[in-house]
Every structure is written in structure tokens, then in C-alpha cells.
Amino acid sequence: MGRSRNTRRRPAAAAVVVEEPVDGGTARLVPDPDRGRAWTLLIDGAPQSHVDLDDPAHLSFEYQRRLGHVIDLVAPPGRPVHAVHLGGGAFTLARYVAATRPRSTQQVVERDARLVDLVRRELPLDPNARVRVRAVDARAGLAKVPDGWADLVVADVFGGARTPAHLTSTEFLDEVRRALKPSGVYAANLADGPPLAHLRGQIATAAARFGELALIADAAVLRGKRFGNAILVAADAPLPLADLTRRAASDPHPGRVEHGRQLTDFTGGALPVTDETAVASPAPPPSVFG
């Protein structure tokens, strides 16, 4: 995605924090002192997204870089894709797809309508990017996606720093599979800490619906040493495990890729989650955000 003449420019010297109420709390857009037109979005103090308007292919957050690896490998380099983003934030990953895979067609589903308005106003999308934004609940928005439309579905939905319960179940994944092409890939940003009950349950849930799974995470998170993010990747076609492993290992904060028997063993016998048994992901400890 190239620079747009219509994109509003704010001189770096004049960049100030933008703060206003949104449906999910208080949103703050904080300028990045190291990058001319880059911003971090926080909701109630929790970092949600980082966007560089001059370089939308730059991914600052660790978990977003790992999702970026999945995006890079979902199709040959540069090939346009159909992508669905559940959870919009500042549209960081939609911008990344548009920049690295021009002519892609994307749908962003973000429930917080006032957040959508804020991001559109302060961090406008390239008008040439084929990105449609729906201000509805993630599962309701997913239900509107045509059968077999998506090459990629990314779930990065947090309310109050927790993934809502109705986005953690086998019934939710049935909707994901319906929307995906047979060769499509599902990637989810999960957050958990010791004893990792939520993460284990989410792996078991995905295993009940998809034939191929991988998990990308920091080794300390996988060992239950600290709270953090893990990227679950699921598909019915073989995953590019060697490339994912190499890319995750070369990150500034290297990650491990678990798959196969090791990933099955990691679940520790956890059962798949259903709509009836689903609960929201655990809240992060206050120390996570300083």
C-alpha cells in the first residue's frame, strides 16, 4: 500500500496524544518518537496496535510480527488474497496485507464503532486499499462472509484485554471453517499465563475442527513462566512449518513453533470448548502493561 495524497499529514513536531472515549473504554493514540508518522493505540492503558502510516509493512508488536509471518506464507509472495480480520484495532494487519499483497480484498470486523471512527479520522486507510470495515460483533460479522470466500481469517479480538467467550468455541470455529476456502488458514492471537488452561483448551478446540495446527510463542510463555501471547495457526491443508519456524526464530524476540505430537501433548488432555462451556480468556496481571 503506497502513500496516498489524501492521507492527512501531521508534522512530527506537532504530534500530540489523541485521547477520547470509545465504546470499549478510553482510547489513546500516542505518537512514536522514533518514527515520523507512527502511532500506538491503547485502550484503557492496554496497548492494542502500532501503525506506521509511512511504512504500513512495519510491524512493531511481537504478536503482530508473528501474524505477519502467517500472512506472508498464506500464498506466494505478492499474490492478492481474500482476508477477514476479526478485531480491527488500528487496522494494522489489514494495512500490512494491503502493503505486501496489493489488490487484496479484505473485511475488517470491529465491534467498537467509535473506535472505528477514531482510527478512520486520525489514521486513515489508503483509499485505494480494498478494505471494508464493519462495526459489528466479530461472530455476527463472520456470519456475513460468503461460504468459502477467505484465504485467511485472523482473530485478534479483545474486550477489556480478554477474548470474549463466544469467540473461543467449536461452534465459532465452525463458522470460521465455513468462511474459509479449502486451502484457507485461520490464525488467532491468544493470551494466557500459568497454568495455561485457556491456551490448552483453545488448542484442543482447534484440533477438533482442523486437521493441521501450529502454535507460535515465546518459550517462557509455553513453559508457563509468564503471561503472554501465542499465535494459533490452523488449516486443513499442510502448513508451511519449516518457514514459520525459521521466521519465528529470526525475530528480535525469537519464538518457538510447536506442532504435531508435541502440541497434542501440550494440551494435557484438555477438552474442546463449546458455546455452553466457553468462558472469556483470563485477564492479564497488572504487571503486563507496566
CSV table of C-alpha atoms in Angstrom, one decimal:
chain,number,residue,atom,x,y,z
A,1,MET,CA,0.0,0.0,0.0
A,2,GLY,CA,1.7,3.2,-1.1
A,3,ARG,CA,1.3,6.6,0.3
A,4,SER,CA,-2.0,8.4,-0.5
A,5,ARG,CA,-2.2,12.0,-1.4
A,6,ASN,CA,-5.4,12.1,0.6
A,7,THR,CA,-3.8,10.9,3.7
A,8,ARG,CA,-3.7,13.6,6.3
A,9,ARG,CA,-0.2,14.6,7.3
A,10,ARG,CA,0.6,15.7,10.8
A,11,PRO,CA,4.2,17.2,11.2
A,12,ALA,CA,6.2,15.2,13.7
A,13,ALA,CA,6.9,18.3,15.8
A,14,ALA,CA,3.2,18.9,16.2
A,15,ALA,CA,2.2,15.3,17.0
A,16,VAL,CA,0.3,15.1,20.2
A,17,VAL,CA,-1.5,12.4,22.1
A,18,VAL,CA,-5.1,12.0,20.9
A,19,GLU,CA,-7.5,10.7,23.6
A,20,GLU,CA,-11.2,10.2,23.6
A,21,PRO,CA,-13.9,7.8,24.8
A,22,VAL,CA,-14.8,4.8,22.7
A,23,ASP,CA,-17.3,2.0,23.3
A,24,GLY,CA,-14.6,-0.2,24.9
A,25,GLY,CA,-13.2,2.4,27.2
A,26,THR,CA,-10.7,5.3,26.7
A,27,ALA,CA,-8.6,5.2,23.6
A,28,ARG,CA,-5.3,7.0,23.3
A,29,LEU,CA,-3.2,7.4,20.2
A,30,VAL,CA,0.4,8.1,21.2
A,31,PRO,CA,2.9,9.2,18.7
A,32,ASP,CA,6.0,7.1,18.3
A,33,PRO,CA,9.1,9.3,19.0
A,34,ASP,CA,11.3,7.1,16.8
A,35,ARG,CA,9.1,7.0,13.6
A,36,GLY,CA,7.8,10.1,11.9
A,37,ARG,CA,4.1,9.2,11.4
A,38,ALA,CA,3.7,6.2,13.6
A,39,TRP,CA,1.3,5.7,16.5
A,40,THR,CA,0.4,3.3,19.2
A,41,LEU,CA,-3.2,2.7,20.1
A,42,LEU,CA,-4.0,2.0,23.7
A,43,ILE,CA,-7.4,1.2,25.2
A,44,ASP,CA,-7.7,1.8,28.9
A,45,GLY,CA,-3.9,1.7,29.1
A,46,ALA,CA,-3.5,-1.6,27.3
A,47,PRO,CA,-1.5,-1.5,24.0
A,48,GLN,CA,-3.7,-2.6,21.1
A,49,SER,CA,-1.9,-1.7,17.9
A,50,HIS,CA,1.0,0.1,16.4
A,51,VAL,CA,0.7,1.7,13.0
A,52,ASP,CA,3.3,3.5,10.8
A,53,LEU,CA,1.4,5.4,8.1
A,54,ASP,CA,4.6,5.9,6.1
A,55,ASP,CA,5.6,2.2,6.3
A,56,PRO,CA,2.5,0.0,6.8
A,57,ALA,CA,4.6,-3.1,6.3
A,58,HIS,CA,6.4,-2.3,9.6
A,59,LEU,CA,5.1,-4.5,12.4
A,60,SER,CA,6.3,-3.3,15.8
A,61,PHE,CA,4.4,-5.7,18.2
A,62,GLU,CA,5.8,-9.2,18.7
A,63,TYR,CA,2.5,-10.9,18.2
A,64,GLN,CA,1.7,-8.9,15.1
A,65,ARG,CA,5.0,-9.8,13.5
A,66,ARG,CA,4.1,-13.5,14.1
A,67,LEU,CA,0.8,-13.0,12.4
A,68,GLY,CA,2.7,-11.2,9.7
A,69,HIS,CA,4.7,-14.4,9.1
A,70,VAL,CA,1.4,-16.3,8.6
A,71,ILE,CA,0.2,-13.6,6.2
A,72,ASP,CA,3.5,-13.8,4.3
A,73,LEU,CA,3.2,-17.6,3.9
A,74,VAL,CA,-0.6,-18.0,3.2
A,75,ALA,CA,0.1,-17.6,-0.5
A,76,PRO,CA,3.0,-17.0,-2.8
A,77,PRO,CA,4.7,-13.5,-2.3
A,78,GLY,CA,2.7,-10.6,-3.6
A,79,ARG,CA,-0.4,-12.6,-4.6
A,80,PRO,CA,-3.6,-10.9,-3.6
A,81,VAL,CA,-5.8,-12.7,-1.1
A,82,HIS,CA,-9.2,-12.5,0.5
A,83,ALA,CA,-8.7,-11.8,4.2
A,84,VAL,CA,-11.1,-11.4,7.1
A,85,HIS,CA,-9.8,-9.6,10.3
A,86,LEU,CA,-11.9,-10.2,13.4
A,87,GLY,CA,-10.9,-7.3,15.6
A,88,GLY,CA,-9.7,-4.2,14.0
A,89,GLY,CA,-7.8,-2.1,16.5
A,90,ALA,CA,-5.9,0.4,14.3
A,91,PHE,CA,-6.3,-1.9,11.2
A,92,THR,CA,-2.5,-2.7,11.4
A,93,LEU,CA,-2.7,-6.2,9.8
A,94,ALA,CA,-5.2,-5.0,7.1
A,95,ARG,CA,-2.7,-2.3,6.2
A,96,TYR,CA,0.1,-4.9,6.2
A,97,VAL,CA,-1.8,-7.1,3.8
A,98,ALA,CA,-2.6,-4.2,1.6
A,99,ALA,CA,1.0,-3.1,1.5
A,100,THR,CA,2.5,-6.6,0.9
A,101,ARG,CA,-0.2,-8.1,-1.2
A,102,PRO,CA,-1.6,-5.3,-3.3
A,103,ARG,CA,-5.1,-5.7,-4.8
A,104,SER,CA,-6.1,-8.0,-1.9
A,105,THR,CA,-9.8,-7.8,-0.8
A,106,GLN,CA,-10.3,-7.5,2.9
A,107,GLN,CA,-13.0,-7.3,5.5
A,108,VAL,CA,-12.4,-5.9,9.0
A,109,VAL,CA,-14.9,-6.6,11.7
A,110,GLU,CA,-14.6,-4.3,14.7
A,111,ARG,CA,-17.4,-4.0,17.2
A,112,ASP,CA,-16.4,-0.7,18.6
A,113,ALA,CA,-18.0,1.8,16.2
A,114,ARG,CA,-16.5,4.8,18.0
A,115,LEU,CA,-13.0,3.3,17.8
A,116,VAL,CA,-13.5,2.7,14.0
A,117,ASP,CA,-14.5,6.4,13.6
A,118,LEU,CA,-11.4,7.5,15.6
A,119,VAL,CA,-9.0,5.4,13.6
A,120,ARG,CA,-10.6,6.4,10.3
A,121,ARG,CA,-10.2,10.0,11.2
A,122,GLU,CA,-6.7,10.1,12.8
A,123,LEU,CA,-5.1,7.1,10.9
A,124,PRO,CA,-6.9,7.0,7.6
A,125,LEU,CA,-6.7,3.9,5.4
A,126,ASP,CA,-5.3,4.3,1.9
A,127,PRO,CA,-8.5,4.9,-0.2
A,128,ASN,CA,-7.1,2.6,-2.9
A,129,ALA,CA,-6.9,-0.3,-0.5
A,130,ARG,CA,-9.8,-2.7,-0.8
A,131,VAL,CA,-10.7,-2.8,2.8
A,132,ARG,CA,-14.3,-2.9,4.1
A,133,VAL,CA,-14.9,-2.2,7.8
A,134,ARG,CA,-18.0,-3.5,9.6
A,135,ALA,CA,-18.8,-2.1,13.0
A,136,VAL,CA,-20.5,-5.2,14.4
A,137,ASP,CA,-19.7,-8.1,16.7
A,138,ALA,CA,-17.0,-10.4,15.3
A,139,ARG,CA,-19.1,-13.5,15.2
A,140,ALA,CA,-22.0,-11.7,13.6
A,141,GLY,CA,-19.7,-10.2,11.0
A,142,LEU,CA,-18.1,-13.5,10.3
A,143,ALA,CA,-21.6,-14.9,9.6
A,144,LYS,CA,-21.9,-12.4,6.7
A,145,VAL,CA,-18.8,-13.7,5.0
A,146,PRO,CA,-19.8,-15.9,2.0
A,147,ASP,CA,-19.0,-19.6,2.2
A,148,GLY,CA,-15.5,-20.5,1.0
A,149,TRP,CA,-14.6,-16.8,0.4
A,150,ALA,CA,-11.5,-16.3,2.6
A,151,ASP,CA,-7.9,-17.3,2.1
A,152,LEU,CA,-7.2,-16.1,5.6
A,153,VAL,CA,-9.2,-15.4,8.8
A,154,VAL,CA,-7.3,-13.6,11.6
A,155,ALA,CA,-8.9,-13.4,15.1
A,156,ASP,CA,-7.5,-10.7,17.3
A,157,VAL,CA,-10.4,-9.7,19.5
A,158,PHE,CA,-10.1,-8.4,23.0
A,159,GLY,CA,-12.6,-6.7,25.2
A,160,GLY,CA,-11.1,-5.4,28.4
A,161,ALA,CA,-7.9,-7.3,27.5
A,162,ARG,CA,-9.8,-10.6,27.3
A,163,THR,CA,-11.1,-12.6,24.4
A,164,PRO,CA,-14.9,-12.9,24.6
A,165,ALA,CA,-16.2,-16.3,25.4
A,166,HIS,CA,-18.3,-16.7,22.2
A,167,LEU,CA,-15.1,-16.5,20.1
A,168,THR,CA,-13.4,-19.5,21.8
A,169,SER,CA,-15.8,-22.4,20.9
A,170,THR,CA,-16.1,-25.2,18.4
A,171,GLU,CA,-19.3,-23.5,17.1
A,172,PHE,CA,-17.3,-20.3,16.4
A,173,LEU,CA,-14.7,-22.4,14.6
A,174,ASP,CA,-17.4,-24.0,12.5
A,175,GLU,CA,-18.2,-20.5,11.2
A,176,VAL,CA,-14.5,-19.9,10.5
A,177,ARG,CA,-14.2,-23.1,8.5
A,178,ARG,CA,-17.4,-22.2,6.6
A,179,ALA,CA,-15.9,-18.9,5.5
A,180,LEU,CA,-12.5,-20.3,4.6
A,181,LYS,CA,-11.5,-21.8,1.3
A,182,PRO,CA,-10.4,-25.5,1.5
A,183,SER,CA,-6.8,-24.2,1.3
A,184,GLY,CA,-7.5,-21.3,3.8
A,185,VAL,CA,-5.7,-20.6,7.0
A,186,TYR,CA,-7.0,-19.5,10.4
A,187,ALA,CA,-4.8,-17.6,12.8
A,188,ALA,CA,-5.7,-16.4,16.3
A,189,ASN,CA,-3.9,-14.2,18.8
A,190,LEU,CA,-4.4,-15.9,22.2
A,191,ALA,CA,-3.2,-14.6,25.5
A,192,ASP,CA,-2.7,-16.7,28.6
A,193,GLY,CA,-0.5,-17.3,31.6
A,194,PRO,CA,0.2,-20.0,34.1
A,195,PRO,CA,-1.4,-22.6,34.3
A,196,LEU,CA,-2.2,-22.1,30.6
A,197,ALA,CA,-5.7,-23.7,30.9
A,198,HIS,CA,-7.1,-21.3,28.3
A,199,LEU,CA,-4.4,-21.9,25.8
A,200,ARG,CA,-4.6,-25.7,26.2
A,201,GLY,CA,-8.3,-25.6,25.7
A,202,GLN,CA,-8.0,-23.5,22.6
A,203,ILE,CA,-5.6,-25.9,21.0
A,204,ALA,CA,-7.9,-28.8,21.8
A,205,THR,CA,-10.8,-26.8,20.4
A,206,ALA,CA,-9.0,-26.1,17.1
A,207,ALA,CA,-7.8,-29.7,16.9
A,208,ALA,CA,-11.5,-30.8,17.0
A,209,ARG,CA,-12.2,-28.8,13.8
A,210,PHE,CA,-8.9,-28.5,11.8
A,211,GLY,CA,-6.5,-31.2,10.5
A,212,GLU,CA,-3.3,-29.2,10.9
A,213,LEU,CA,-2.2,-27.0,13.8
A,214,ALA,CA,0.8,-25.0,14.9
A,215,LEU,CA,1.5,-22.7,17.8
A,216,ILE,CA,4.0,-19.8,17.8
A,217,ALA,CA,5.0,-18.4,21.1
A,218,ASP,CA,7.9,-17.3,23.4
A,219,ALA,CA,9.4,-20.3,25.1
A,220,ALA,CA,8.8,-18.7,28.5
A,221,VAL,CA,5.1,-18.5,27.7
A,222,LEU,CA,4.9,-22.1,26.6
A,223,ARG,CA,6.6,-23.2,29.8
A,224,GLY,CA,4.1,-21.2,31.9
A,225,LYS,CA,6.7,-18.9,33.2
A,226,ARG,CA,4.9,-15.7,32.3
A,227,PHE,CA,1.7,-14.2,30.8
A,228,GLY,CA,2.0,-13.6,27.1
A,229,ASN,CA,0.6,-14.0,23.6
A,230,ALA,CA,0.6,-17.1,21.4
A,231,ILE,CA,-0.4,-17.4,17.8
A,232,LEU,CA,-2.5,-20.4,16.9
A,233,VAL,CA,-2.4,-21.4,13.2
A,234,ALA,CA,-4.9,-23.9,11.9
A,235,ALA,CA,-5.8,-25.3,8.5
A,236,ASP,CA,-7.0,-28.4,6.7
A,237,ALA,CA,-4.1,-28.2,4.2
A,238,PRO,CA,-0.4,-28.7,5.3
A,239,LEU,CA,1.1,-25.7,7.0
A,240,PRO,CA,4.5,-24.2,6.0
A,241,LEU,CA,6.1,-25.3,9.2
A,242,ALA,CA,9.7,-25.0,8.2
A,243,ASP,CA,9.2,-21.4,7.0
A,244,LEU,CA,7.2,-20.5,10.1
A,245,THR,CA,9.8,-22.0,12.3
A,246,ARG,CA,12.7,-20.1,10.6
A,247,ARG,CA,10.8,-16.8,10.6
A,248,ALA,CA,9.8,-17.1,14.3
A,249,ALA,CA,13.3,-18.0,15.3
A,250,SER,CA,14.8,-14.9,13.5
A,251,ASP,CA,12.5,-12.4,15.2
A,252,PRO,CA,14.1,-9.8,17.5
A,253,HIS,CA,12.3,-11.7,20.3
A,254,PRO,CA,12.6,-15.3,19.0
A,255,GLY,CA,9.6,-17.6,19.2
A,256,ARG,CA,9.1,-21.4,19.1
A,257,VAL,CA,6.8,-23.2,16.8
A,258,GLU,CA,5.1,-26.3,18.3
A,259,HIS,CA,3.2,-28.8,16.1
A,260,GLY,CA,2.3,-32.4,15.8
A,261,ARG,CA,2.6,-34.8,18.8
A,262,GLN,CA,4.4,-32.2,20.9
A,263,LEU,CA,1.4,-29.8,20.5
A,264,THR,CA,-1.1,-32.6,21.2
A,265,ASP,CA,0.8,-33.5,24.4
A,266,PHE,CA,0.9,-29.8,25.4
A,267,THR,CA,-2.9,-29.8,25.7
A,268,GLY,CA,-2.6,-32.2,28.6
A,269,GLY,CA,-5.9,-33.8,27.9
A,270,ALA,CA,-7.9,-30.5,27.7
A,271,LEU,CA,-11.3,-30.8,26.2
A,272,PRO,CA,-12.7,-28.8,23.3
A,273,VAL,CA,-14.6,-25.7,24.3
A,274,THR,CA,-18.3,-25.4,23.2
A,275,ASP,CA,-20.7,-22.4,23.4
A,276,GLU,CA,-22.1,-24.0,26.5
A,277,THR,CA,-18.8,-24.3,28.4
A,278,ALA,CA,-17.0,-21.2,26.9
A,279,VAL,CA,-15.5,-18.5,29.2
A,280,ALA,CA,-13.5,-15.4,28.3
A,281,SER,CA,-9.8,-15.7,28.3
A,282,PRO,CA,-8.1,-14.7,31.6
A,283,ALA,CA,-7.3,-11.1,32.4
A,284,PRO,CA,-3.6,-10.2,32.2
A,285,PRO,CA,-1.9,-9.3,35.5
A,286,PRO,CA,-1.4,-5.6,36.0
A,287,SER,CA,2.4,-6.0,35.6
A,288,VAL,CA,2.0,-7.0,31.9
A,289,PHE,CA,1.3,-3.3,31.0
A,290,GLY,CA,3.7,-1.8,33.4
